[in-house]
Short mmCIF file of C-alpha atoms in Angstrom, two decimals:
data_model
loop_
_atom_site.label_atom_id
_atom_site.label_comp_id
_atom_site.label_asym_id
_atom_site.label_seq_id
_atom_site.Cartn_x
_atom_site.Cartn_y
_atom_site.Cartn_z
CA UNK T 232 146.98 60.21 92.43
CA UNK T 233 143.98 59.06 94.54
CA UNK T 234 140.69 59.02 92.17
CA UNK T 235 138.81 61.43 91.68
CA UNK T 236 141.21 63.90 93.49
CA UNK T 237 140.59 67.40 92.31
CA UNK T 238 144.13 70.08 92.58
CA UNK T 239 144.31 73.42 91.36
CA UNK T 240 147.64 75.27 91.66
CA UNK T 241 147.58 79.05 92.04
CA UNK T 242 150.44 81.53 92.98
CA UNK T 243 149.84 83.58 96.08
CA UNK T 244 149.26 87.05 93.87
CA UNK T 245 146.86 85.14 92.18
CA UNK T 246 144.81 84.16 95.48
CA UNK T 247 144.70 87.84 96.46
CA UNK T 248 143.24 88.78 93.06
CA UNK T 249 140.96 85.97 93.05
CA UNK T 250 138.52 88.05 94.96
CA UNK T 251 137.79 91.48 96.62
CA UNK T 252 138.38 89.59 99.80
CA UNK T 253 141.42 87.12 100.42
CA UNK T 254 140.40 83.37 100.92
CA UNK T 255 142.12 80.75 101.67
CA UNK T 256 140.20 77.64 101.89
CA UNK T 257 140.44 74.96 98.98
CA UNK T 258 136.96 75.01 98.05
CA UNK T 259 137.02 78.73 96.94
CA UNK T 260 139.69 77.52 94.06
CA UNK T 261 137.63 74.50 92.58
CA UNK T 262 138.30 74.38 89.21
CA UNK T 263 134.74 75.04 88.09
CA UNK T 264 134.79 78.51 89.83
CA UNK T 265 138.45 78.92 88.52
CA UNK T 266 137.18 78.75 84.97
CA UNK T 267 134.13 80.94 85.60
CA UNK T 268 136.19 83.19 87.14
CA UNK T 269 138.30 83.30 83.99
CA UNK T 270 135.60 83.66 81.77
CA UNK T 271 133.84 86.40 83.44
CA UNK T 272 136.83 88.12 84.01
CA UNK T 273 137.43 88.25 79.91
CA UNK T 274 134.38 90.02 79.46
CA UNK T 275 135.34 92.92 82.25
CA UNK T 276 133.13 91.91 84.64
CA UNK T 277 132.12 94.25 87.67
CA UNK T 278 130.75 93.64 90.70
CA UNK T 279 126.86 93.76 91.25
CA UNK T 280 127.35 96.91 93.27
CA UNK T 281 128.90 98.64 90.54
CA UNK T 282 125.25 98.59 88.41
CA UNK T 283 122.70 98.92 91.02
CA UNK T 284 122.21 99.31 95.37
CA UNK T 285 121.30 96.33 97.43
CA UNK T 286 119.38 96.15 100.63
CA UNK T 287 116.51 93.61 101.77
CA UNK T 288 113.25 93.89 102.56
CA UNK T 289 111.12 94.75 105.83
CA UNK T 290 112.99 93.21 109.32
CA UNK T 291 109.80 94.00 111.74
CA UNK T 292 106.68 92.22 111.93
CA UNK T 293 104.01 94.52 110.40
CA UNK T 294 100.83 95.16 112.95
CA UNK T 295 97.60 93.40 111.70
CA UNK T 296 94.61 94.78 110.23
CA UNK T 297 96.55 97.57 108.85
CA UNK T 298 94.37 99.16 105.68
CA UNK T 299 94.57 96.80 102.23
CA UNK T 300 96.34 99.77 99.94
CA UNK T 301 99.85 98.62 99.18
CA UNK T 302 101.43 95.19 98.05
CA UNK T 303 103.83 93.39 100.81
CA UNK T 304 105.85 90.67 98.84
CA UNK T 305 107.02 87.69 100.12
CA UNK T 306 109.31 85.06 98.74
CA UNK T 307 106.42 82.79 97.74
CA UNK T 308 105.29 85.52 95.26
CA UNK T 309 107.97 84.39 92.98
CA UNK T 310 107.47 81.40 90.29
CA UNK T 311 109.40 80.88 87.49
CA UNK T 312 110.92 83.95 87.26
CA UNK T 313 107.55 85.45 86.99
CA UNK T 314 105.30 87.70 89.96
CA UNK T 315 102.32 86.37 91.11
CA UNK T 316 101.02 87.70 93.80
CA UNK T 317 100.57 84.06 95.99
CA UNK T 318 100.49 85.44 99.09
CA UNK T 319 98.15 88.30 99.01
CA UNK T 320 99.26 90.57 101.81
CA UNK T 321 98.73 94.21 101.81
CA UNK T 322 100.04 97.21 104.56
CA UNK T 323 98.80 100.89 104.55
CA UNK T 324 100.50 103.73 102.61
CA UNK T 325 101.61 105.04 106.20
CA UNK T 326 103.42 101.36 107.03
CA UNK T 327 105.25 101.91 103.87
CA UNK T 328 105.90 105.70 104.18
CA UNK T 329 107.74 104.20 107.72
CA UNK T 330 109.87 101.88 105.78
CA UNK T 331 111.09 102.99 102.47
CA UNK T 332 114.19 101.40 102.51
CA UNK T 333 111.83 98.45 102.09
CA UNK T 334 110.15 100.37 98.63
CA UNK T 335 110.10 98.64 95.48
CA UNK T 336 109.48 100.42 92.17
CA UNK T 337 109.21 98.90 88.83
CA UNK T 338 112.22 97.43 87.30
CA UNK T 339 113.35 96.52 90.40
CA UNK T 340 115.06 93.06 90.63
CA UNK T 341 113.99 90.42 93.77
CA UNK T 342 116.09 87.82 94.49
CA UNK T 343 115.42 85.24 97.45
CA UNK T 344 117.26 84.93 99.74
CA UNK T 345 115.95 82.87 103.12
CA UNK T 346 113.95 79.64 102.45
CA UNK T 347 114.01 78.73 99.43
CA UNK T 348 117.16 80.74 98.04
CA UNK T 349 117.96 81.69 94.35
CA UNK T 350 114.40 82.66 93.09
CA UNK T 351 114.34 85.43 90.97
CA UNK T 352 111.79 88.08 89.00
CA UNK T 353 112.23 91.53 87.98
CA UNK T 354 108.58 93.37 88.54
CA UNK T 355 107.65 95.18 85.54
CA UNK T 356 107.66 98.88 84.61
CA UNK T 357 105.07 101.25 86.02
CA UNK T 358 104.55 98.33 88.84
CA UNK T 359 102.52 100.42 91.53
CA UNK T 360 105.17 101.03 94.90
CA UNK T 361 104.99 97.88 97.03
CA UNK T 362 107.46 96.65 100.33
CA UNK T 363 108.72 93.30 100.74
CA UNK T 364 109.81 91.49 103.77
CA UNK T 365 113.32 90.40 104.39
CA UNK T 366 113.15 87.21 102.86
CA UNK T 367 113.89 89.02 99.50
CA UNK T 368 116.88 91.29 98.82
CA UNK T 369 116.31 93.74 95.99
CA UNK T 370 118.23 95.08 93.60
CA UNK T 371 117.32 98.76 92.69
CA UNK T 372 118.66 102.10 91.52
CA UNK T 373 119.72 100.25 88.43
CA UNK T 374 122.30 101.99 86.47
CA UNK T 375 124.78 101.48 83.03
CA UNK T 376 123.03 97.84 82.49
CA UNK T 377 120.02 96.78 81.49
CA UNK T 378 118.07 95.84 84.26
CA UNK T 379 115.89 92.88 81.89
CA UNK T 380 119.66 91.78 81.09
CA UNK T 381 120.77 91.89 84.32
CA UNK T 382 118.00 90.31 85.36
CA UNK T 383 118.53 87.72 83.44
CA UNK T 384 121.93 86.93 83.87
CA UNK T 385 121.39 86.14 87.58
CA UNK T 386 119.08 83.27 86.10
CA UNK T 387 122.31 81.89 84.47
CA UNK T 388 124.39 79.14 85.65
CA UNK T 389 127.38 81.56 85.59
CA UNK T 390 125.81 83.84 88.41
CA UNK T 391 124.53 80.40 90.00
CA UNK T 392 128.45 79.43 90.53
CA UNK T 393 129.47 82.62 91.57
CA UNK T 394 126.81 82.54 94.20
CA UNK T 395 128.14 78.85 94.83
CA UNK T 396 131.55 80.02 95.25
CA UNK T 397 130.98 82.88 97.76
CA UNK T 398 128.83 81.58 99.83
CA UNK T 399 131.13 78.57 100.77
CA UNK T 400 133.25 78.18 103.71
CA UNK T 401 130.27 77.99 106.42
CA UNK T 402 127.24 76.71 106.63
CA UNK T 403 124.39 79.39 105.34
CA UNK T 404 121.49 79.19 106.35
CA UNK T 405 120.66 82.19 104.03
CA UNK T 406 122.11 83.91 101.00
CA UNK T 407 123.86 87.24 102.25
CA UNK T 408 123.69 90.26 101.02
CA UNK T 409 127.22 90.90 100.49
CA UNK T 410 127.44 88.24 98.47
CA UNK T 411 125.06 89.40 96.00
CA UNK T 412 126.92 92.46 95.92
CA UNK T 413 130.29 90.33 94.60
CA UNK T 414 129.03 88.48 91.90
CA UNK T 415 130.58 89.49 88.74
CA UNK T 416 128.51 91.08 85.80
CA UNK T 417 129.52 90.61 82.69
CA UNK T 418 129.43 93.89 80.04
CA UNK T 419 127.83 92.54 76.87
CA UNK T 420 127.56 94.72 73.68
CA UNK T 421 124.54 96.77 74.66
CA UNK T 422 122.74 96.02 71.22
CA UNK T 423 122.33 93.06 72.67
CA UNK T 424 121.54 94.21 76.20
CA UNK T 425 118.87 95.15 74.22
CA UNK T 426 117.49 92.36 72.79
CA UNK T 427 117.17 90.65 75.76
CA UNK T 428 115.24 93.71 76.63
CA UNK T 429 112.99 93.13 74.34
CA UNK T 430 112.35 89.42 74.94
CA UNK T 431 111.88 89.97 78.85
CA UNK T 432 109.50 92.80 78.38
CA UNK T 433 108.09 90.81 75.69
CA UNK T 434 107.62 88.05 78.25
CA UNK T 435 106.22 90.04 80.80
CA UNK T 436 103.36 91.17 78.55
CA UNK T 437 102.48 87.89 77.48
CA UNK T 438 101.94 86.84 80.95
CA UNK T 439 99.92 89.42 81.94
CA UNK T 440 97.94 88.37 78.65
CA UNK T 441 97.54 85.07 80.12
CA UNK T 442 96.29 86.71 83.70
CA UNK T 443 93.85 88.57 81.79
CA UNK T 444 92.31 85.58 79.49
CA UNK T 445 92.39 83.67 82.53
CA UNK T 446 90.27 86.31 84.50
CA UNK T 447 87.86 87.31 81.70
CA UNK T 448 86.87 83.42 81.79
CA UNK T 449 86.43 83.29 85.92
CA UNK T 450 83.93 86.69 84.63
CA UNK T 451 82.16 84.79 82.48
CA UNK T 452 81.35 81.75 85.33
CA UNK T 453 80.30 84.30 87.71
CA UNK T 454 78.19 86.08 84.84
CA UNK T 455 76.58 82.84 84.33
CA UNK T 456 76.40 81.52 88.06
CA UNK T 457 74.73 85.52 89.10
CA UNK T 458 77.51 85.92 91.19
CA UNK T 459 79.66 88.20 89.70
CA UNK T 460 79.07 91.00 92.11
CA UNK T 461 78.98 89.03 95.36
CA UNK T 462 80.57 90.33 98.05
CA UNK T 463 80.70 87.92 100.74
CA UNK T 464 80.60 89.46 104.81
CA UNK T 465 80.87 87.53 107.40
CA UNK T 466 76.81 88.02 109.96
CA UNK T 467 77.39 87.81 113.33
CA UNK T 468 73.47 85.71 113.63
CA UNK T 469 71.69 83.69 110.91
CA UNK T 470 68.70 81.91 112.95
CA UNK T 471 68.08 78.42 112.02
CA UNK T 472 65.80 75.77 113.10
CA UNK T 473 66.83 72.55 113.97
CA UNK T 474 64.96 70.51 111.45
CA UNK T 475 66.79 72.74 108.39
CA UNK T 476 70.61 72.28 110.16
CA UNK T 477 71.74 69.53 112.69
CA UNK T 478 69.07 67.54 111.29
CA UNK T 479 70.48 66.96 107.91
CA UNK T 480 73.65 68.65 107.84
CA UNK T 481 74.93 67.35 111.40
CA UNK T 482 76.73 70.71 111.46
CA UNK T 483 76.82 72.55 114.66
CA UNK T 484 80.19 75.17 113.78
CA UNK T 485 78.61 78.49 113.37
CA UNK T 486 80.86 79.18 110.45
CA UNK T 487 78.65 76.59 108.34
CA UNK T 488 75.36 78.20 108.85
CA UNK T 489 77.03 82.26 107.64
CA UNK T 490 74.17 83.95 105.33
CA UNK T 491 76.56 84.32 102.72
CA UNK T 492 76.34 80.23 101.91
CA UNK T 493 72.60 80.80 101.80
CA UNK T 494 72.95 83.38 98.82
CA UNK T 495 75.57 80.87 97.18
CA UNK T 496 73.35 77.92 97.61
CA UNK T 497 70.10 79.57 96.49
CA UNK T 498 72.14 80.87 93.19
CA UNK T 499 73.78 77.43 92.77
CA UNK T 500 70.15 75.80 93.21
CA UNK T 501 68.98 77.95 89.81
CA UNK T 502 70.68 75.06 88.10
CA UNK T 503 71.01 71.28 87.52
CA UNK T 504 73.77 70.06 89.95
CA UNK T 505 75.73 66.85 90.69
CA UNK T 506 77.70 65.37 93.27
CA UNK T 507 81.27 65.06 92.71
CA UNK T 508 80.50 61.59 93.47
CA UNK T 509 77.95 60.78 91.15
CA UNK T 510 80.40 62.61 88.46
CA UNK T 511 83.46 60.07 88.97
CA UNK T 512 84.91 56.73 87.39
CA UNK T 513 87.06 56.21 89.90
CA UNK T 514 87.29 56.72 94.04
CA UNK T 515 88.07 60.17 95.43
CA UNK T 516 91.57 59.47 96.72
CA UNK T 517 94.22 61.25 98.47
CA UNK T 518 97.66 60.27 99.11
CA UNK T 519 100.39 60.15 101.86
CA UNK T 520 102.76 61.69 103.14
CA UNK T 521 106.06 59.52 104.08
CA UNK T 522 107.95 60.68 107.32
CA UNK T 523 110.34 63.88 106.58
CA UNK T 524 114.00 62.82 106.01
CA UNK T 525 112.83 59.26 105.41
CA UNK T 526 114.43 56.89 102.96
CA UNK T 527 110.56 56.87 101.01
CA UNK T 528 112.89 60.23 99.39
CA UNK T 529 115.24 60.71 96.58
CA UNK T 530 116.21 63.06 93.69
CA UNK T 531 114.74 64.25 90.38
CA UNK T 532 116.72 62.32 88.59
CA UNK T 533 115.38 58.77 90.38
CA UNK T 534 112.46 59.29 91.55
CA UNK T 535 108.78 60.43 90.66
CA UNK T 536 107.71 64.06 91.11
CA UNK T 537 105.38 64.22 94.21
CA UNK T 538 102.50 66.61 93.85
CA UNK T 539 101.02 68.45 97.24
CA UNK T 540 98.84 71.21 97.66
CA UNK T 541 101.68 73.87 97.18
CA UNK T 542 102.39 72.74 93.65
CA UNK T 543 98.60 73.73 92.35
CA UNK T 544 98.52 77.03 91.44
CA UNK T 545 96.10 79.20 88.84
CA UNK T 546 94.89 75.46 87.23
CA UNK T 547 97.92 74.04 86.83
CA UNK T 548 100.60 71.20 88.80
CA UNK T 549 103.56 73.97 88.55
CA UNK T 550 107.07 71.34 88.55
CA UNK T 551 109.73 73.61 90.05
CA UNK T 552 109.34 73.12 93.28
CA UNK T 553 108.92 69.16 93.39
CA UNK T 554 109.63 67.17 96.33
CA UNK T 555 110.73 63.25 94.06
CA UNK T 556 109.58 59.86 96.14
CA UNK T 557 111.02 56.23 94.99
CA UNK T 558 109.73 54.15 92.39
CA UNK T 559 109.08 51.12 94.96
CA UNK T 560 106.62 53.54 97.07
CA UNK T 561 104.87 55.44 94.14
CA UNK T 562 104.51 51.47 92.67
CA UNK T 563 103.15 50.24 96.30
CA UNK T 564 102.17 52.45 99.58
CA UNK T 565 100.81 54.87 96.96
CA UNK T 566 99.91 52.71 93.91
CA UNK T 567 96.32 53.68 94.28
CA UNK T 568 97.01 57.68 93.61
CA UNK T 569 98.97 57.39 90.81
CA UNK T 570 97.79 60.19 88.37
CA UNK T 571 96.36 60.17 84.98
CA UNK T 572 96.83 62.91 82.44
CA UNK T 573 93.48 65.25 82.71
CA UNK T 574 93.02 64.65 86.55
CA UNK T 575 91.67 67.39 88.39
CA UNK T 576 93.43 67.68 91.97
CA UNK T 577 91.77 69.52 94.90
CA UNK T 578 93.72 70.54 98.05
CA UNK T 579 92.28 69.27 101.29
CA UNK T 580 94.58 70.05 103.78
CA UNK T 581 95.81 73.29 104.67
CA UNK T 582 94.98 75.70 102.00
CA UNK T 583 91.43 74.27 101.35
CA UNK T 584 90.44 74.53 97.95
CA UNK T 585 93.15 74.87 95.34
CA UNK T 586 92.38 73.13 92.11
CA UNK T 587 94.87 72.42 89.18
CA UNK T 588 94.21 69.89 86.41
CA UNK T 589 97.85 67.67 86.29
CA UNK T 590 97.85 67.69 81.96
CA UNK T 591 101.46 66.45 82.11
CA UNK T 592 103.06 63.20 80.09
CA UNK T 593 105.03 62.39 83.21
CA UNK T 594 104.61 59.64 85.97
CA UNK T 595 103.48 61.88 89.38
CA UNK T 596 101.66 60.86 92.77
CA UNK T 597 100.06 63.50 95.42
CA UNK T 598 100.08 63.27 98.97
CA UNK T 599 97.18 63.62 101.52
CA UNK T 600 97.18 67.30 101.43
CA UNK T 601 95.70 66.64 97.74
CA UNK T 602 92.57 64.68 96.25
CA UNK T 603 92.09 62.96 92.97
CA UNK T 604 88.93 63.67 91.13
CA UNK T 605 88.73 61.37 87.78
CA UNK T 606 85.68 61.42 85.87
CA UNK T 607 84.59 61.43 81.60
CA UNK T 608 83.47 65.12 80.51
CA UNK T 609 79.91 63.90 79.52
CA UNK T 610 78.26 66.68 82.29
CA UNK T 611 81.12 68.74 83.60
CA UNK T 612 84.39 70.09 81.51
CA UNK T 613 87.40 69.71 83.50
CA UNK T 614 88.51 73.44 83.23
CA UNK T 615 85.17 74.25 83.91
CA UNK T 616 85.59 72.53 87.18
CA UNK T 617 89.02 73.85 87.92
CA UNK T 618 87.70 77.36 87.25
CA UNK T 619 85.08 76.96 89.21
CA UNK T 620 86.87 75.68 92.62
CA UNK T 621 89.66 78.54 92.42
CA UNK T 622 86.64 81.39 91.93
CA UNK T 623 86.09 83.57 94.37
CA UNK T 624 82.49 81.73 94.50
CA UNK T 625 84.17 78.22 94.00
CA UNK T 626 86.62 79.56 97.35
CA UNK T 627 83.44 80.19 99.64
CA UNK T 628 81.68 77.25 98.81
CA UNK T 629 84.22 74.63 99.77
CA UNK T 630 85.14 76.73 102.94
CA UNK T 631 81.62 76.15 104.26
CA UNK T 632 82.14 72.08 104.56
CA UNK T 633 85.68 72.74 105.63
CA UNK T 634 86.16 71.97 109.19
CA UNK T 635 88.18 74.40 111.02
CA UNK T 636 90.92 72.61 113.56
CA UNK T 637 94.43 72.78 114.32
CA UNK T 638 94.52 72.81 110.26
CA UNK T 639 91.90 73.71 108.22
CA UNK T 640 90.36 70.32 106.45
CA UNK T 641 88.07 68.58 104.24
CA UNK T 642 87.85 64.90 104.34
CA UNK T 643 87.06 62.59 101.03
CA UNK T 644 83.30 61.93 101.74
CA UNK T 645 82.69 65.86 102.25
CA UNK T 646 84.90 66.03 98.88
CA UNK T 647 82.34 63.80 96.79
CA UNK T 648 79.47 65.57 98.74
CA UNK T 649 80.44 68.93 97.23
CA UNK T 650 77.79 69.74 94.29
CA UNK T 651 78.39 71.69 91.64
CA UNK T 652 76.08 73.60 89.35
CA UNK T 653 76.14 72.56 85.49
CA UNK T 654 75.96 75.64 83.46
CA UNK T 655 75.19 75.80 79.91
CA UNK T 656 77.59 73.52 78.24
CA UNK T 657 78.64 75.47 75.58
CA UNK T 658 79.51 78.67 77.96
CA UNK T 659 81.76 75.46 79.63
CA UNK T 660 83.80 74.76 76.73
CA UNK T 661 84.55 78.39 76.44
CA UNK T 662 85.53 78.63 79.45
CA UNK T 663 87.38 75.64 79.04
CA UNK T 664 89.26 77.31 75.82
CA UNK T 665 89.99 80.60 77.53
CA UNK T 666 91.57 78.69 80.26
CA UNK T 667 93.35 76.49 77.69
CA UNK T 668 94.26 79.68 76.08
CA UNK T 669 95.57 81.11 78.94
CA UNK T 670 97.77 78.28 79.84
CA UNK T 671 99.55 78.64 76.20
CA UNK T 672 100.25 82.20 76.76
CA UNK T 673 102.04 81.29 80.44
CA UNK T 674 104.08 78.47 78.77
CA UNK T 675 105.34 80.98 75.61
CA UNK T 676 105.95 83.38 78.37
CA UNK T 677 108.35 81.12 80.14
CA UNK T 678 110.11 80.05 77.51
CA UNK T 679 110.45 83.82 76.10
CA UNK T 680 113.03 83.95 79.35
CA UNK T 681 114.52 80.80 79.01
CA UNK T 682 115.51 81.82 75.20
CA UNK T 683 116.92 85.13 77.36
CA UNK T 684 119.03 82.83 79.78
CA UNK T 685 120.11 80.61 76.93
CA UNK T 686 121.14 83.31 74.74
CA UNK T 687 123.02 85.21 77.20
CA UNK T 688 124.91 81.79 78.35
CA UNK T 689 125.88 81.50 74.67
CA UNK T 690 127.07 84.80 74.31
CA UNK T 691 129.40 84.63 76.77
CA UNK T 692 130.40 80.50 76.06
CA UNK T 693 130.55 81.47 72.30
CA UNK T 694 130.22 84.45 71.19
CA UNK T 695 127.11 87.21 70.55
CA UNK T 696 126.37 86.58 66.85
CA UNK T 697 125.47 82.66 67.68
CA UNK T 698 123.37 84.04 70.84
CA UNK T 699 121.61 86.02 68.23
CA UNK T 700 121.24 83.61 65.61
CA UNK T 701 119.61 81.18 68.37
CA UNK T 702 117.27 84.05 69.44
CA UNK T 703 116.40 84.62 65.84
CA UNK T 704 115.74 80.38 65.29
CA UNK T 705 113.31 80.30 68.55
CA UNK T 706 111.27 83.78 68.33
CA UNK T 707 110.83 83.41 64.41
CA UNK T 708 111.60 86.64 63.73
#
């Protein structure tokens, strides 16, 4: 036989049970999907739409400057398996009383499903009623399963296949519905529905300890800074004379001369402050972007994780979406913005303004959408800094030297011209350990669900007692 050559043989009654639907083409009956089948099928496994209803989110294109009173998720909300409200889009009560096929309640599961397809959460109970648009399908009306174990099980690599499986035979551009509805569920003991219950929920509530932490230390800056209360509005005239603006600034946009950067500057000016470039041992640098599709690309497994502006999120260089670059280009075109462990990165391109500190062991580069800012923390704590560029403060102050275009931007010399105030630096370092604090509590929350996943993936490979016993082993209880 020719190498490599994969054959499965099946009778014809066993084609027409394969599925609720008859297929014929081969790649339907590869033997992976064979032998999930098999396995699923040994632990009476039902349909999706046997547990729960399926529908998507909101088809029309909601009117603008509708009142800010309920939630409207998109797919970019999702990360990690966790909510996190990224894209910060609200509709009135009235949009949503329209559209309630669109409603989401809590223990609802969201699955996407255009884009980037396969992301996953399940928003937690007593989550306030929010809509979603139809990039998400959601999985509601949960009943006979656990919703946190069903949840989890889609996270598995045996829902993964199934998905694989029925979705081939065309090119999708999206995942359908009615696939979701076919994927097999397997019914596990419901003791131990349970204690994946537990751990998910579990999860859930450290991460919101983490958002908490996290937010109680952006208080504390603001405290500090006198800004806590600031609430920014936009004046439609601020008079200035020519000798205070184009003179020094060589500004003429209206949006840089806005009262509200007068309050800012006059708290900021309460303190000592530096220049970003007087702070630095080593050039303000962005990357570069190589041409889309070009051969400067290549996979996780050969190539180094490339870090742009949508990978810096709440402090941190989040890995799961990664686009991967060669070793020849991050060791030449972009030699000079290779990172260090304790960088602090700045977007500059796009969404102005995001900050994340890049505290991983890992080789990584950025590209131009994203600055390096590398100094010693003799003045300035680097979580200090990070907290104080993704404040709501921190957010209006680097908007004023942005310069407005076809895409918002803010070049490398208007980077190191940015100055920052130096608060005390003891409040610093506890802001820096809140923040530090916070950024434990997200990790043990993620890997709270991937002891879920793994647990239910050896229940079903093994048996439950081992799933248990591994539970047990990584919880410590």
């Amino acid at each position: 036989m020719l190498k490599g050559l994969e054959i499965s043989v099946l009778n014809l009654s066993e084609v027409k049970n394969s599925i609720e639907d008859f297929r014929i083409h081969s790649e339907f009956f590869k033997k992976e999907f064979l032998e999930n089948e098999i396995k699923l099928k040994s632990f009476n496994s039902l349909p999706l739409s046997t547990y729960s209803k399926i529908s998507d989110g909101d088809h029309s294109k909601f009117p603008d400057n509708q009142k800010r009173e309920v939630r409207y998720l998109q797919a970019r909300d999702i990360n990690n398996n966790f909510l996190e409200f990224t894209s910060d889009v609200f509709i009135s009560k009235s949009y949503l009383e329209k559209n309630k096929r669109s409603l989401l309640k809590g223990e609802d599961i969201l699955i996407s499903i255009m884009g980037t397809v396969g992301d996953i959460t399940i928003l937690p109970k007593g989550f306030q009623p929010a809509m979603c648009n139809r990039a998400l399908a959601i999985v509601k009306n949960i009943k006979g399963i656990s919703p946190q174990f069903l949840f989890i099980y889609l996270t598995t690599k045996f829902a993964f296949i199934e998905i694989e499986r029925l979705k081939n035979g065309g090119v999708q551009q999206r995942l359908n519905l009615d696939v979701l509805s076919k994927i097999r569920i397997p019914k596990l003991d419901s003791d131990f529905q349970e204690q994946i219950e537990i751990i998910v929920l579990q999860a859930q509530e450290t991460r919101a300890n983490s958002k908490s932490i996290y937010k109680k230390a952006e208080n504390i800056l603001l405290d500090e800074l006198g800004l806590k209360d600031f609430n920014p509005k936009k004046e439609a005239v601020n008079i200035k004379l020519f000798s205070e603006s184009f003179a020094i600034t060589e500004r003429i946009d209206s949006e840089f001369y806005q009262k509200k950067y007068d309050v800012i500057e006059q708290a900021f000016d309460k303190f000592k402050r530096t220049k970003l470039n007087q702070l630095i041992k080593y050039p303000i640098s962005s990357g570069v972007t190589p041409k889309a599709g070009g051969n400067s690309y290549t996979d996780s497994k050969n190539g180094i994780p490339f870090v742009r502006a949508v990978d810096l999120k709440d402090g941190e260089v989040i890995t799961s979406n990664f686009k991967y670059i060669k070793n020849k280009v991050h060791n030449s075109v972009l030699k000079r913005t290779q990172l260090e462990k304790g960088d602090v990165l700045l977007s500059i391109a796009g969404t102005v303004g995001r900050s994340s500190i890049f505290d991983h062991d890992f080789e990584a580069n950025i590209n131009q959408a994203v600055s390096i800012i590398r100094f010693d923390e003799i003045l300035i704590k680097r979580l200090y800094l990070v907290a104080f560029f993704n404040s709501k403060i921190g957010k209006e102050y680097v908007s004023k030297y942005s310069r407005q275009g076809v895409q918002t931007n803010l070049s490398l010399v208007e980077v190191g011209n940015l100055s920052i105030p130096i608060i005390d630096f003891n409040k610093q370092k506890k802001i820096a350990c809140m923040i530090e604090e916070s950024f434990d509590l997200k990790k043990q929350s993620e890997h709270l669900l991937e002891v879920a996943k793994k647990a239910v993936e050896i229940a079903i490979e093994e048996n439950e007692e081992n799933a248990l016993e591994y539970i047990k082993s990584e919880t410590n209880e």
